Amino acid sequence: AQTVTQSQPEMSVQEAETVTLSCTYDTSESDYYLFWYKQPPSRQMILVIRQEAYKQQNATENRFSVNFQKAAKSFSLKISDSQLGDAAMYFCAYRSPMITGNQFYFGTGTSLTVIP
Amino acid sequence: GAGVSQTPSNKVTEKGKYVELRCDPISGHTALYWYRQSLGQGPEFLIYFQGTGAADDSGLPNDRFFAVRPEGSVSTLKIQRTERGDSAVYLCASSLLSRPTGEEAFFGQGTRLTVV
């Protein structure tokens, strides 16, 4: 099974500053999908950004962007101009292109605090 | 419905009792997933449905856990002879297609199960 590792249990950032959350993964597949999900206290997981492994260009969604390093199996999330509403748990997730193992594999999460 | 709905939101049960957790996915979504999230951990895969059938139940921890989706929409996760270690948040997610793609999964707000 694929493993996803988030080595930063907690991170903090000053409001309006930039923060980067780290994620590495282990896979033998050449094509796959990567996601960052946000989980606020309401518990509902919300998609932040996604990346397809065959695309070399890093995905961006407004203030959120990723640094995808396929050879290093690294997928970090950069949040620019941090806002109070960004405070949440952030989970990195891997999805296989195969029917078997169509599930999402999640890391253990990073708790982000935004300091006013 | 507009989103994935899970009921109940919270459930407290006594050790040894039987519980059912319900998930109502987004209308038209073929794929449905159940995950379990223990405190301080990422979601852990339990079972995946394609339509009415369980395509992958490799994550169910033992035979006390069972899930059904008889008409290809609503799913019920059933836990027999509950144990204190079953206490967790149970998340349900759905996605439009059954075949693996880069599409996101939409999550419900989960059911927090507490076994006392």
Tab-separated table of N, CA, C and O in Angstrom, chain B residues 20 22 25 28-30 36 42 45 50 55-56 61 68 70-71 75 107-108:
chain	number	residue	atom	x	y	z
B	20	GLU	N	-25.443	1.418	13.912
B	20	GLU	CA	-25.520	1.647	12.473
B	20	GLU	C	-25.259	3.119	12.211
B	20	GLU	O	-25.850	3.991	12.856
B	22	ARG	N	-25.178	6.002	9.105
B	22	ARG	CA	-25.773	6.175	7.783
B	22	ARG	C	-25.051	7.240	6.987
B	22	ARG	O	-24.628	8.264	7.522
B	25	PRO	N	-25.029	9.917	0.075
B	25	PRO	CA	-24.051	10.600	-0.783
B	25	PRO	C	-24.714	11.650	-1.674
B	25	PRO	O	-25.933	11.779	-1.712
B	28	GLY	N	-26.366	10.867	-7.624
B	28	GLY	CA	-25.700	10.535	-8.871
B	28	GLY	C	-24.274	10.074	-8.725
B	28	GLY	O	-23.664	9.599	-9.690
B	29	HIS	N	-23.722	10.184	-7.518
B	29	HIS	CA	-22.349	9.725	-7.303
B	29	HIS	C	-22.322	8.210	-7.212
B	29	HIS	O	-23.004	7.604	-6.393
B	30	THR	N	-21.474	7.620	-8.040
B	30	THR	CA	-21.404	6.169	-8.113
B	30	THR	C	-20.508	5.580	-7.039
B	30	THR	O	-20.783	4.517	-6.490
B	36	ARG	N	-12.266	5.809	8.659
B	36	ARG	CA	-12.289	5.974	10.113
B	36	ARG	C	-11.126	6.877	10.489
B	36	ARG	O	-9.994	6.681	10.027
B	42	GLY	N	-4.837	10.720	10.493
B	42	GLY	CA	-5.520	10.930	9.232
B	42	GLY	C	-6.588	9.878	9.010
B	42	GLY	O	-6.596	8.838	9.679
B	45	PHE	N	-8.770	4.166	5.480
B	45	PHE	CA	-9.733	3.533	4.584
B	45	PHE	C	-10.378	2.315	5.217
B	45	PHE	O	-9.716	1.474	5.826
B	50	GLN	N	-18.584	0.567	-5.506
B	50	GLN	CA	-18.904	0.993	-6.864
B	50	GLN	C	-20.370	0.613	-7.080
B	50	GLN	O	-20.678	-0.562	-7.224
B	55	ALA	N	-16.424	-2.885	-3.867
B	55	ALA	CA	-15.300	-3.170	-4.754
B	55	ALA	C	-14.026	-3.462	-3.975
B	55	ALA	O	-13.137	-4.158	-4.465
B	56	ASP	N	-13.936	-2.920	-2.782
B	56	ASP	CA	-12.724	-3.114	-1.985
B	56	ASP	C	-13.099	-2.957	-0.512
B	56	ASP	O	-13.455	-1.855	-0.088
B	61	PRO	N	-11.536	-3.660	9.678
B	61	PRO	CA	-10.564	-4.232	10.625
B	61	PRO	C	-10.867	-5.664	11.048
B	61	PRO	O	-9.941	-6.407	11.355
B	68	VAL	N	-23.228	-1.850	3.792
B	68	VAL	CA	-24.101	-2.180	2.671
B	68	VAL	C	-24.473	-0.910	1.926
B	68	VAL	O	-24.452	0.193	2.480
B	70	PRO	N	-27.483	-1.069	-0.655
B	70	PRO	CA	-28.387	-1.937	-1.421
B	70	PRO	C	-28.936	-1.345	-2.713
B	70	PRO	O	-29.195	-2.095	-3.659
B	71	GLU	N	-29.138	-0.046	-2.781
B	71	GLU	CA	-29.724	0.538	-3.981
B	71	GLU	C	-28.755	1.478	-4.686
B	71	GLU	O	-29.149	2.242	-5.567
B	75	SER	N	-25.745	4.403	2.092
B	75	SER	CA	-24.942	3.304	2.634
B	75	SER	C	-25.051	3.308	4.154
B	75	SER	O	-25.200	4.362	4.782
B	107	PHE	N	-16.681	14.882	1.054
B	107	PHE	CA	-16.833	14.261	2.361
B	107	PHE	C	-18.030	14.811	3.128
B	107	PHE	O	-18.391	15.989	2.984
B	108	GLY	N	-18.604	13.962	3.962
B	108	GLY	CA	-19.582	14.398	4.938
B	108	GLY	C	-18.885	14.903	6.187
B	108	GLY	O	-17.649	14.925	6.261
